[in-house]
Coordinates of C-alpha atoms and ligand atoms in Angstrom, one line a residue:
X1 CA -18.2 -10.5 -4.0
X2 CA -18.2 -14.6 -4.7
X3 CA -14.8 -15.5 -3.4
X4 CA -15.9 -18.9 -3.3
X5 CA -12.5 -20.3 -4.6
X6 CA -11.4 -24.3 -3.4
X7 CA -8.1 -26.2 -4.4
X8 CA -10.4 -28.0 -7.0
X9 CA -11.4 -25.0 -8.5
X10 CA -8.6 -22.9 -10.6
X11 CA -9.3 -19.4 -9.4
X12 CA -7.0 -17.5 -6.8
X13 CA -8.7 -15.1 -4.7
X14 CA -6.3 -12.0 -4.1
X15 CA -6.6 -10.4 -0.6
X16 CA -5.1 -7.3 -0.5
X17 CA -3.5 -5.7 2.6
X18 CA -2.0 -2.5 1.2
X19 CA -4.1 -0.2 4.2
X20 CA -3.2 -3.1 6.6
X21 CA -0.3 -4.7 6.8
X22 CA 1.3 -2.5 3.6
X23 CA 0.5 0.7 6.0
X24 CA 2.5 -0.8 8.9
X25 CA 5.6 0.1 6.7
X26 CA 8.0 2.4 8.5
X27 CA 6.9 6.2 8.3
X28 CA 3.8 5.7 6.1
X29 CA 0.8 7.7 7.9
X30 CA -2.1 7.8 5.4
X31 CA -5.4 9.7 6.1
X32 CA -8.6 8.7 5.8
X33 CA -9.1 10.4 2.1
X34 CA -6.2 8.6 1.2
X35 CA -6.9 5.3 2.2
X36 CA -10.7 6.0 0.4
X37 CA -8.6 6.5 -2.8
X38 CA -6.5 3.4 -2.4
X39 CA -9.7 1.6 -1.7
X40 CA -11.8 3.0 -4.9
X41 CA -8.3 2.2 -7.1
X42 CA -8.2 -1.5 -5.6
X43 CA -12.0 -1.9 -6.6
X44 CA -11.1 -0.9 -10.2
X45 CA -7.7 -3.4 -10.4
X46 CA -10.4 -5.9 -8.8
X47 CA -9.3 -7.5 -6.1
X48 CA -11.1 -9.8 -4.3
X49 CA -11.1 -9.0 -0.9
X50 CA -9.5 -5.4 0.9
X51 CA -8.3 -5.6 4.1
X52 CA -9.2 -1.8 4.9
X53 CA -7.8 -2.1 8.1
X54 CA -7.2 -2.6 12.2
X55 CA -10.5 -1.0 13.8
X56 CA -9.4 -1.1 17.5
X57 CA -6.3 0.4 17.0
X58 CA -6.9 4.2 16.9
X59 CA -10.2 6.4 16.4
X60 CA -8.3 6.7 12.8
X61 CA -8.3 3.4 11.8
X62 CA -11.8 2.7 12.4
X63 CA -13.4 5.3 10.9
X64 CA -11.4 4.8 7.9
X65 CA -12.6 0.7 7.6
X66 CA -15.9 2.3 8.1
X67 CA -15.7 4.6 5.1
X68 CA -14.2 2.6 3.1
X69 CA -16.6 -0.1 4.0
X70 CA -19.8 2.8 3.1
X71 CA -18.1 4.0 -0.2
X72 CA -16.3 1.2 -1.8
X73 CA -18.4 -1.5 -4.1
X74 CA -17.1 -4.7 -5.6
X75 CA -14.6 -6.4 -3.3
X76 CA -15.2 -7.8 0.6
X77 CA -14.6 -5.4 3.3
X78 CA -12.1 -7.3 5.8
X79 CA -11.0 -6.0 9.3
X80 CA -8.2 -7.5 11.1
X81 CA -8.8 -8.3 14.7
X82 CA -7.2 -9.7 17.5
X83 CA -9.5 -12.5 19.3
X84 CA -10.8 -10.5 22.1
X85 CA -14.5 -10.3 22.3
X86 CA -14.6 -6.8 22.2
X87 CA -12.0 -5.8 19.4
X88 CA -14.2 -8.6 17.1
X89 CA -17.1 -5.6 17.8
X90 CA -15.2 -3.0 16.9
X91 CA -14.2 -5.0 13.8
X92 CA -17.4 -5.3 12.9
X93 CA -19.1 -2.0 14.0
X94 CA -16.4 -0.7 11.2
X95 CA -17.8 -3.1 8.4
X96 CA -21.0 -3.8 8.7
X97 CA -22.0 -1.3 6.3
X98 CA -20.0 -3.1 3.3
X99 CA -21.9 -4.9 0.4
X100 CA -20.0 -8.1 1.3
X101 CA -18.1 -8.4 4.9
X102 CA -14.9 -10.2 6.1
X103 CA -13.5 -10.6 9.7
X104 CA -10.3 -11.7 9.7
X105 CA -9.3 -13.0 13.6
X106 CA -6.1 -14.1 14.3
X107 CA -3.5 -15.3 17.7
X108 CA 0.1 -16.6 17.5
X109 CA 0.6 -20.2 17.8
X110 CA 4.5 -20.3 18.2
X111 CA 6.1 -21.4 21.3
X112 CA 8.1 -18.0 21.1
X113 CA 4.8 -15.7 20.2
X114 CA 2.7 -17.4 23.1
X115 CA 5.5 -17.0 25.8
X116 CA 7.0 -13.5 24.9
X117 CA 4.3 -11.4 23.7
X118 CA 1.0 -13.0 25.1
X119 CA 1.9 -15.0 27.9
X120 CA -0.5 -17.6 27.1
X121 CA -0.7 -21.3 27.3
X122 CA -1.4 -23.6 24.2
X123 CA -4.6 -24.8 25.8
X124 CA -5.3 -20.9 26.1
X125 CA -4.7 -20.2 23.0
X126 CA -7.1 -22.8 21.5
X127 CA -9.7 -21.5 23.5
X128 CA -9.2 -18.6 22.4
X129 CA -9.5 -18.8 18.5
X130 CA -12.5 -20.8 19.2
X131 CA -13.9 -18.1 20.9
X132 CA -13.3 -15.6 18.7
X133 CA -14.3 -17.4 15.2
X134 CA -17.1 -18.4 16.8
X135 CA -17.9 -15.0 18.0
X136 CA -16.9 -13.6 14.7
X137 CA -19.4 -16.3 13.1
X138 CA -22.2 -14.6 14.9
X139 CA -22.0 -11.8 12.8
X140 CA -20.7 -12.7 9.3
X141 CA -20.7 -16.0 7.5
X142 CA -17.2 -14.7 6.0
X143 CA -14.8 -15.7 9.1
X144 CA -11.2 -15.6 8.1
X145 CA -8.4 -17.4 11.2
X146 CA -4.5 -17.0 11.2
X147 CA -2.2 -18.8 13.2
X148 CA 0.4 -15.9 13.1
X149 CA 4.1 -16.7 13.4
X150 CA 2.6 -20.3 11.5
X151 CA 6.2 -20.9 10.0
X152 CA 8.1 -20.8 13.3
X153 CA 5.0 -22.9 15.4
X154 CA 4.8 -26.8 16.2
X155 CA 3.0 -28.3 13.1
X156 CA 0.6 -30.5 15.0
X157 CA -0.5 -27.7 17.7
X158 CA -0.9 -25.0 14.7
X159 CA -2.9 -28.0 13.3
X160 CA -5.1 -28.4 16.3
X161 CA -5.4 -24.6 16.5
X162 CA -6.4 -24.5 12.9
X163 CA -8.9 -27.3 13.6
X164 CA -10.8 -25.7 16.1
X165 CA -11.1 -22.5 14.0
X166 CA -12.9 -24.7 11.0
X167 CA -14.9 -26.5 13.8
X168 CA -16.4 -23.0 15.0
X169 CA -17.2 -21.6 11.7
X170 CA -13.8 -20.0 9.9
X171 CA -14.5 -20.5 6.2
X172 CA -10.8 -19.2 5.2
X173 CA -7.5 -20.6 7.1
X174 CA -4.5 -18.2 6.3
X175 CA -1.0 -19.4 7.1
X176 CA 1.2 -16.4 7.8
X177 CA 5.0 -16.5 7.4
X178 CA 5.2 -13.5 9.8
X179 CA 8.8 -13.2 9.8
X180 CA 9.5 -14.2 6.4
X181 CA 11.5 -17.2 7.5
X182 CA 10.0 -20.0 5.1
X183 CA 11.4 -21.2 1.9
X184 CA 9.8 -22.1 -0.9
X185 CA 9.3 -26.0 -1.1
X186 CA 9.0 -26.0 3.0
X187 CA 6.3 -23.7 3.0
X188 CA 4.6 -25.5 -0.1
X189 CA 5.1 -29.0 2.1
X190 CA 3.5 -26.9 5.0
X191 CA 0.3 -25.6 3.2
X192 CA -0.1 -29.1 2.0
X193 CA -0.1 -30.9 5.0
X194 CA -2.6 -28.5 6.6
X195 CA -4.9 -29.2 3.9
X196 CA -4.2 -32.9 4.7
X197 CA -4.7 -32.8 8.6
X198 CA -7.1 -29.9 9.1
X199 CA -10.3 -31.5 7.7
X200 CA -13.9 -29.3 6.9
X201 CA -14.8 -26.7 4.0
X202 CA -12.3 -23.9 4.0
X203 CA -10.3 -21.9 1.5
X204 CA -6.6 -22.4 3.0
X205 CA -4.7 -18.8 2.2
X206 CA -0.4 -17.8 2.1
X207 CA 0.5 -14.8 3.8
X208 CA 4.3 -14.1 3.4
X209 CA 6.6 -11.6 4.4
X210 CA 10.0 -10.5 2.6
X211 CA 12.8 -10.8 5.2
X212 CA 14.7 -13.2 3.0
X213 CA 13.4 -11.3 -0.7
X214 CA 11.2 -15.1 -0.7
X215 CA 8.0 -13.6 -0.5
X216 CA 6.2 -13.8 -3.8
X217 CA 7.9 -17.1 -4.5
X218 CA 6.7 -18.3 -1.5
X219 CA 3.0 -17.1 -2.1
X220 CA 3.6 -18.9 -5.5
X221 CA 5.1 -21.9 -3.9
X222 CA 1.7 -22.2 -1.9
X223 CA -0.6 -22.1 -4.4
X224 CA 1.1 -24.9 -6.3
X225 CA 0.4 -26.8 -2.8
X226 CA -3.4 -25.8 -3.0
X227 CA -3.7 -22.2 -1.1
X228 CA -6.4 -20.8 -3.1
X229 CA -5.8 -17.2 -1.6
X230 CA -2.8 -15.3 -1.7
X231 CA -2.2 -11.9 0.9
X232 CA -0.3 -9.3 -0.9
X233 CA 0.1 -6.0 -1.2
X234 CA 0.7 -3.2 -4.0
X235 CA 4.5 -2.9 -4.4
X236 CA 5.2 -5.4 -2.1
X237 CA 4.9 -2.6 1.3
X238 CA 4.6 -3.7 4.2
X239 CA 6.3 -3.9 7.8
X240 CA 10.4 -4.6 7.4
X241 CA 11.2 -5.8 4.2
X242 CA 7.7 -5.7 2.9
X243 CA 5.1 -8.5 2.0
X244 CA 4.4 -10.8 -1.2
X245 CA 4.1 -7.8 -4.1
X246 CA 0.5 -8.4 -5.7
X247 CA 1.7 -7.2 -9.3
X248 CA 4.6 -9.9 -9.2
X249 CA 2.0 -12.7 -8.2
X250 CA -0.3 -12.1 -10.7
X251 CA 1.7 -11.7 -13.5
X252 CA 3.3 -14.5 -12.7
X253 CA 0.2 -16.7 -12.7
X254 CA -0.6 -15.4 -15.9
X255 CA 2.9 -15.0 -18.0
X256 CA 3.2 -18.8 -16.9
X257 CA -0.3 -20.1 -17.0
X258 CA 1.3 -22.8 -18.9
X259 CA 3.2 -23.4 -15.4
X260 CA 0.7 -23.4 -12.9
X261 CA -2.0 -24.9 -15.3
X262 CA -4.4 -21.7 -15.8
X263 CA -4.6 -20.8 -12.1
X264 CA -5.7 -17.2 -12.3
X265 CA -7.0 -14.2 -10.7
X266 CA -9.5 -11.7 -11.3
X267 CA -7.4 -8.8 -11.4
X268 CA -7.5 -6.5 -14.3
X269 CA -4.1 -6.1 -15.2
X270 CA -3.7 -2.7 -17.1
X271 CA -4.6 -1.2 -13.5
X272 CA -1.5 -2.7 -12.1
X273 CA 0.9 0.1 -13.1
X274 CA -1.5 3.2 -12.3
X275 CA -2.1 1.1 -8.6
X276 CA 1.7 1.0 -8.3
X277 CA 1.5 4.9 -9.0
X278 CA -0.7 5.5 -6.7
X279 CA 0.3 4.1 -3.9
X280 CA 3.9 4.8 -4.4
X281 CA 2.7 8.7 -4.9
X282 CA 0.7 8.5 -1.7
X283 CA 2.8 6.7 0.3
X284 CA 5.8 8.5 -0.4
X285 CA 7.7 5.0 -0.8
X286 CA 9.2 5.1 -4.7
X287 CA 9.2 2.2 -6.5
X288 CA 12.5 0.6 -7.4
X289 CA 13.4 1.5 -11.0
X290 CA 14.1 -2.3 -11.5
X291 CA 11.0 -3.6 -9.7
X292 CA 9.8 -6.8 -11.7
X293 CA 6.8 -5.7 -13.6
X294 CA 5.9 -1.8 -12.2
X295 CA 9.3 -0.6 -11.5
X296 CA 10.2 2.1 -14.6
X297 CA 12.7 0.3 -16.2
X298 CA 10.9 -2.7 -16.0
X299 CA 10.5 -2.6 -20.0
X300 CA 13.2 -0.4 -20.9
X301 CA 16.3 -2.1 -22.7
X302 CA 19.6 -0.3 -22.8
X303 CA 21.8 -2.8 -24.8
X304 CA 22.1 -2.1 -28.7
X305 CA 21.3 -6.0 -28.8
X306 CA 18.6 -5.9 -27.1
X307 CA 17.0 -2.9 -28.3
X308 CA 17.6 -4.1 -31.6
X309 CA 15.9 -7.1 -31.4
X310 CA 12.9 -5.9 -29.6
X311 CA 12.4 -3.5 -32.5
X312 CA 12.2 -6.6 -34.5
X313 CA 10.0 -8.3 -32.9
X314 CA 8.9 -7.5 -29.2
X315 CA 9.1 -11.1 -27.3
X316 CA 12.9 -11.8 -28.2
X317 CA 13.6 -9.4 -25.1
X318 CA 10.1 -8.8 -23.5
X319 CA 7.8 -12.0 -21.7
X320 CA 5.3 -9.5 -21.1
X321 CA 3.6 -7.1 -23.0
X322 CA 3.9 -3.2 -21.5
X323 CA 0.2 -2.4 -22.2
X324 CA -0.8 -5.8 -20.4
X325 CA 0.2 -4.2 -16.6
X326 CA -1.1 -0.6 -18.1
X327 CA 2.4 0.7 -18.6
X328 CA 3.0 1.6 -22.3
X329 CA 3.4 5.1 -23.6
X330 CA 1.4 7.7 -21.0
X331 CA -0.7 9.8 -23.5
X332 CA -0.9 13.6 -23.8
X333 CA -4.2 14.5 -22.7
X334 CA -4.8 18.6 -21.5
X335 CA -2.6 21.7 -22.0
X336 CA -2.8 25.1 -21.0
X337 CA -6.1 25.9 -22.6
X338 CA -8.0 22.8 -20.8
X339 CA -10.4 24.6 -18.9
X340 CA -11.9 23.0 -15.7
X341 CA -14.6 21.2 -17.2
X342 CA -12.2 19.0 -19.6
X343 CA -9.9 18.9 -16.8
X344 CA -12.8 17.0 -14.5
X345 CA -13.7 15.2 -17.7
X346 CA -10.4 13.7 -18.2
X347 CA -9.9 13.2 -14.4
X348 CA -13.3 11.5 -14.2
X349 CA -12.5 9.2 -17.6
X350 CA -9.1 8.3 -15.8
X351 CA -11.2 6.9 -12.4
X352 CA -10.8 10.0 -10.3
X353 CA -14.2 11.7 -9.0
X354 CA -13.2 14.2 -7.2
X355 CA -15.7 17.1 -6.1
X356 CA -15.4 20.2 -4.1
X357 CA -12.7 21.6 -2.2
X358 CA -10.5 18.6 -3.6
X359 CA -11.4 19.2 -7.3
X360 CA -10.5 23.2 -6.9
X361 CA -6.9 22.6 -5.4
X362 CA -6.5 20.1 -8.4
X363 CA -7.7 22.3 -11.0
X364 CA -5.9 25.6 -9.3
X365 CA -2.4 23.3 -9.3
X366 CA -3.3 21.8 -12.5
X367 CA -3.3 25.6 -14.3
X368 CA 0.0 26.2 -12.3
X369 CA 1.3 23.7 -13.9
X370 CA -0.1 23.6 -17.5
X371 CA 0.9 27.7 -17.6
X372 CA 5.0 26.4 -17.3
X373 CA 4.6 23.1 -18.9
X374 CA 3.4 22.8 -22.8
X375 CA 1.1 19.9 -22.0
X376 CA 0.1 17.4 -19.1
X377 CA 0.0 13.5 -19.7
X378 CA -1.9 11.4 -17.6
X379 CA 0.5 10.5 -15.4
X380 CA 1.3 14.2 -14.6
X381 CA -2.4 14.3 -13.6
X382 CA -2.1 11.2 -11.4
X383 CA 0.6 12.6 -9.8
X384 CA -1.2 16.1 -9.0
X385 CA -4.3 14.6 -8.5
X386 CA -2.4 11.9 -5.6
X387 CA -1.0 15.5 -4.3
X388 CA -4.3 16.6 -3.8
X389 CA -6.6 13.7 -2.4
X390 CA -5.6 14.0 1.3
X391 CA -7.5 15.7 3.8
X392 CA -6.3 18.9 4.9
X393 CA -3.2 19.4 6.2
X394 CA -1.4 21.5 8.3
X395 CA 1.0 23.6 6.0
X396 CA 0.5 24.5 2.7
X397 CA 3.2 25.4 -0.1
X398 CA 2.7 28.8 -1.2
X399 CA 5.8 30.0 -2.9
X400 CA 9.6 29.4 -3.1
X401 CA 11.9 32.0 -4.5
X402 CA 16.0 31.1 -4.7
X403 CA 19.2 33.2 -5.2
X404 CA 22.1 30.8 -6.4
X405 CA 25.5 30.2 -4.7
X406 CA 27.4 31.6 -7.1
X407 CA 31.2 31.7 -5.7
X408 CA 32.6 28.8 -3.7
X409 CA 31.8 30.2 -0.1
X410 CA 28.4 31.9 -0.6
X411 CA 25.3 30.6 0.2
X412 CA 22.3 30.6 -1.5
X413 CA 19.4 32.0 -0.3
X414 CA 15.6 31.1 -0.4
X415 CA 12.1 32.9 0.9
X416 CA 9.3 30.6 1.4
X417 CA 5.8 31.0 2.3
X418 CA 3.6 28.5 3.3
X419 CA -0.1 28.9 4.4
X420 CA -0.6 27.9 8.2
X421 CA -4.5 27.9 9.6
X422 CA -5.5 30.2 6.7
X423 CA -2.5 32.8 7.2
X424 CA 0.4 33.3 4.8
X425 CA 3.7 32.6 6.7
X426 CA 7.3 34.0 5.0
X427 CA 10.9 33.1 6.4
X428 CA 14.3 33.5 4.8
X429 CA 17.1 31.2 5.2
X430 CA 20.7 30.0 3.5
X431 CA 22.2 27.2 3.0
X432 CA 24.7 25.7 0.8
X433 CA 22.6 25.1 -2.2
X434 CA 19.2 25.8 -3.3
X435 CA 17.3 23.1 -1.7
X436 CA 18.9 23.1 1.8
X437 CA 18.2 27.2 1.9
X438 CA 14.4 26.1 1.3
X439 CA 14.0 23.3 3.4
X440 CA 15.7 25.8 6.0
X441 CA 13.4 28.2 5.5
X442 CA 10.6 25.6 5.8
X443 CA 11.7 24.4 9.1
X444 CA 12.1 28.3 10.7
X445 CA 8.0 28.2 9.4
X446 CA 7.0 24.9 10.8
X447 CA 9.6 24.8 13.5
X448 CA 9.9 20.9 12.7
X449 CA 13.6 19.7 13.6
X450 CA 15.2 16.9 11.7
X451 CA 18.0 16.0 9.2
X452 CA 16.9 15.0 5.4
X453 CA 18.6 12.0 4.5
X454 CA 17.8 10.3 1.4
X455 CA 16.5 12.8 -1.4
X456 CA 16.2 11.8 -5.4
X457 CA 14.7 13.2 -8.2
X458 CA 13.5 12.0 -11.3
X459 CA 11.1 12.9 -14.0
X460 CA 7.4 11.7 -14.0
X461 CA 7.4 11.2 -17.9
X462 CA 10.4 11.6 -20.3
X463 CA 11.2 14.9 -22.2
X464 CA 13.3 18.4 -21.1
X465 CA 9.6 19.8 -20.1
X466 CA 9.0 17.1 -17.6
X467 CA 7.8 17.3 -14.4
X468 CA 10.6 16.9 -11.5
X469 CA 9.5 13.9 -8.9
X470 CA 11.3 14.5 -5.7
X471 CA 11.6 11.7 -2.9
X472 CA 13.1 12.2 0.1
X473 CA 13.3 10.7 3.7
X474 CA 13.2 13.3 6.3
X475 CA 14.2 12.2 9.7
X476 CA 12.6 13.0 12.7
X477 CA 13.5 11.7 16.2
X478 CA 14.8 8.7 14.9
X479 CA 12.0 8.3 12.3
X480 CA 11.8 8.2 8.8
X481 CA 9.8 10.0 7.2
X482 CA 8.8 10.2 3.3
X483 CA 7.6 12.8 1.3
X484 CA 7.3 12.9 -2.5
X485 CA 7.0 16.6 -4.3
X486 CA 6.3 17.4 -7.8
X487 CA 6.6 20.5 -9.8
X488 CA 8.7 21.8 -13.2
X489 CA 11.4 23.0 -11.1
X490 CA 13.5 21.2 -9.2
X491 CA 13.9 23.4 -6.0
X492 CA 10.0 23.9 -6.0
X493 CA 9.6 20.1 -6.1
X494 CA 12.1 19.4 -3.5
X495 CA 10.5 22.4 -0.9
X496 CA 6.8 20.6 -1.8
X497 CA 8.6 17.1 -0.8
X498 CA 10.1 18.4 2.4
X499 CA 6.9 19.8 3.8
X500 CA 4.8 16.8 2.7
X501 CA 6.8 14.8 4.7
X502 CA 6.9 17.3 7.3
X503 CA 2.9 17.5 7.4
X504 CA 3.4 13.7 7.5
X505 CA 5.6 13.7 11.0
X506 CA 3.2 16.3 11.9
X507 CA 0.3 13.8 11.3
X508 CA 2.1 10.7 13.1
X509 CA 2.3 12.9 15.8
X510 CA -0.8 14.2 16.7
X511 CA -2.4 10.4 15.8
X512 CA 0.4 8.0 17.1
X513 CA -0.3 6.0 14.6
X514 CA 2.6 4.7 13.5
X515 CA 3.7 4.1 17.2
X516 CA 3.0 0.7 17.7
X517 CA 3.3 1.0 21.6
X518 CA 0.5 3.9 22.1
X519 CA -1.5 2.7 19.2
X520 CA -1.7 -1.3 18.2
X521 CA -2.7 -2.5 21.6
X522 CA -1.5 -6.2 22.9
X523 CA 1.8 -5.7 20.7
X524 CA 1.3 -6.4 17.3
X525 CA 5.1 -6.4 16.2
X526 CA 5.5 -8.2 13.1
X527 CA 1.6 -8.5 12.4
Ligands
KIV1 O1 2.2 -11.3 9.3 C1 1.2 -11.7 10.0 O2 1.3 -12.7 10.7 C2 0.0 -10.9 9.8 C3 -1.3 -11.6 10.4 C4 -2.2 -10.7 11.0 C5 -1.9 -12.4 9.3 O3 -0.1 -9.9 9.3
ZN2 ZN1 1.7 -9.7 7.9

């Protein structure tokens, strides 16, 4: 992809680091037929570049960059690297394959970064991002440097760093606000005076962090000062509080075009909802119901006054149009007597190829669900398709059956059966409702051990006959984990949630992937 994109010129590239940075979040462990999704729904909203991931940090990670960077057309293939010679290798060994190829390279340049975590001095560092752009040059013409912690380092080194990395071949400078410290109009002075000092032919790029709820205004902030690539992610995930949400940024560019004087993207829009879907589904992070643009009440108006005058005519209430971000009314498309070839027909129509052993599951869970519910929408399918796109997993729900409490000082009672290697495994348990009897149950299966904390349900689409959405948090040894669960009933949905995030801990454990320490060599905290 030509993301050719200069402060003259009025075009943003958008960088995405959803499997990067957005998969650093707390408890989020996708595999690699997850990712592969994520990737093929990015291509279709059209980002400019993916960041598909960190190749030296686990077996994992590379061979996920590398399928992504086999399977996925349109966009640049980026891998993050540190600067050692060798991880740039690996870096590349995972892209190579991609129709258009990114390294990204980066080293901190604050006084606190190079004396706590790599024991480095300046003059080291220097060398060192030399090194490695220049390294990284050898095998792409697409080098991209960061200066990480760049809001907390000494202007004029981070300028001399920066300098060095244009001199040896980088072709895109990004400024990360690691720690989500900047403000707006300081980080806009910042990413103008490195345009200023650091001369050569470079795209200069914002990558901002959430700590302070700044980042997207930030991100915006910088491309009023020239950046002419922003780093975001879908939803805004990310380590801590998150990074700059892509959804926010773009439709910010374009509800105020008359603002930032036709700056635009080349996203398509009416794929931002069905992204946010997607990645909230897979992630197992929900999506705050007033989340700016995605979030489900993001066009909903509850005041008479309101309501009333958005009847009359939509804009009194409404700056953007629903069916502009792809989230007006979710269309009934298949009901009980869709057989599997209109069921792969519609899937196919929606963007979802999926063949084999994934298209059975779907179809088998699809009929499952279309014999108890009247009809499916589309978003019902996205949500069982998302179910099904993972690789395999250790458990399986088979079947949850429930006795109600019915005087104060029973318990209820549940029998589950999950499928374990290819065997059907049943256990009985109690508890003091319906759900905690099932998730008992589930744990004397699994023999997982951990407390459920936050657990919510809501409905995927409106109306009695929808389908119950369950999110819940599930912690494990001091770890959150998330699983999402869907199904008519509400104690079905929740047992489905509670072993997807159980099959999630499972994952994290027998990968370390979310373990920072075992996995992301040289301490990447807050990368
Ligand atoms: O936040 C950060 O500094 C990063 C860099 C790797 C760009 O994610
Ligand atoms: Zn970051």
């Amino acid at each position: 992809m030509d993301t050719d994109a200069s402060p003259e010129n009025d075009r943003v590239v958008i960088f995405d680091t959803t499997l990067r940075d957005g998969e650093q979040s707390p408890g989020i462990s996708l595999d690699q037929g997850e990712k592969l999704e994520i990737a093929e729904q990015l291509a279709r909203l059209g980002v400019d570049v993916i960041e598909a991931g960190f190749p030296v940090a686990s077996q994992g990670d590379f061979e996920s960059v590398q399928v992504i960077a086999k399977a996925v057309h349109g966009p640049t293939i980026c891998g993050l690297s540190r600067t050692a010679l060798a991880d740039i290798d690996r870096c590349w060994e995972a892209i190579e394959s991609a129709e258009h190829t990114r390294i990204h390279t980066f080293i901190a340049t604050s006084e606190i970064h190079m004396r706590n975590k790599l024991r480095m001095t300046p003059d080291q560092v220097k060398a060192e991002a030399a090194r490695a752009v220049a390294h990284a040059r050898s095998y792409t013409d697409d080098v991209e440097f960061s200066p990480e912690d760049a809001s907390r380092s000494d202007f004029d080194f981070m300028c001399e760093v920066l300098q060095v990395a244009v001199d040896n071949g980088a072709t895109t400078l990004n400024i990360p606000d690691t720690v989500g410290y900047a403000i707006p109009e300081e980080w806009a002075e910042r990413i103008r005076s490195v345009r200023q000092r650091v001369k050569g032919d470079y795209v200069i790029s914002s990558h901002c962090h959430n700590d302070l709820g700044l980042a997207v205004a930030n991100s915006l902030a910088a491309v009023q000062a020239g950046a002419r690539q922003v780093e975001c992610t879908v939803n805004g995930i990310g380590e801590r509080a998150g990074n700059a949400a892509m959804e926010e940024i773009v439709m910010a560019l374009r509800t105020r075009a008359d603002f930032f004087g036709g700056i635009d993207c080349r996203v398509r829009s009416e794929e931002l909802a069905r992204s946010s879907r997607l990645i909230s589904r897979l992630t197992g992070y929900p999506v705050q119901f007033n989340k700016a643009v995605v979030g489900r009440n993001a066009f909903a108006h509850e005041s008479g006054i309101h309501q009333h005058g958005v009847l009359t005519e939509r804009t009194t209430y409404e700056i953007m149009d629903p069916s502009v971000v792809g989230a007006a009314g979710s269309e009934i498309v298949l009901g009980k007597h869709s057989g599997r070839h209109a069921f792969a027909d519609t899937l196919r129509k929606m963007g979802f190829d999926l063949h084999g052993d994934a298209l059975n599951q779907a179809f088998t869970r699809f009929k499952e669900l279309a014999d108890r519910k009247v009809q499916l929408t589309e978003e019902d399918l996205e949500a069982l398709v998302a179910e099904e796109v993972g690789d395999t997993v250790r458990y399986r729900f088979q079947l949850v059956s429930v006795a109600a409490r019915v005087e104060p000082g029973e318990t209820a009672q549940a029998t589950v059966t999950l499928e374990v290697d290819g065997e059907h495994r049943t256990a009985e348990a109690t508890g003091d409702g319906m759900v905690e009897a099932a998730c008992a149950a589930i744990k004397d299966i699994t023999g997982v051990e951990g407390r459920l904390t936050d657990y919510s349900v809501t409905s995927v689409t409106g109306g009695v006959d929808a389908l119950a959405d369950v999110a819940l948090r599930f912690d494990v040894g001091g770890r959150a984990v998330p699983g999402r669960g869907l199904s008519t009933d509400v104690v079905e949905a929740s047992a489905r949630a509670f072993l997807n995030a159980i099959n999630r801990a499972v994952r994290i454990d027998e990968t370390g992937v979310a373990d920072p320490a075992v996995d992301r060599p040289g301490s990447l905290d807050g990368v």
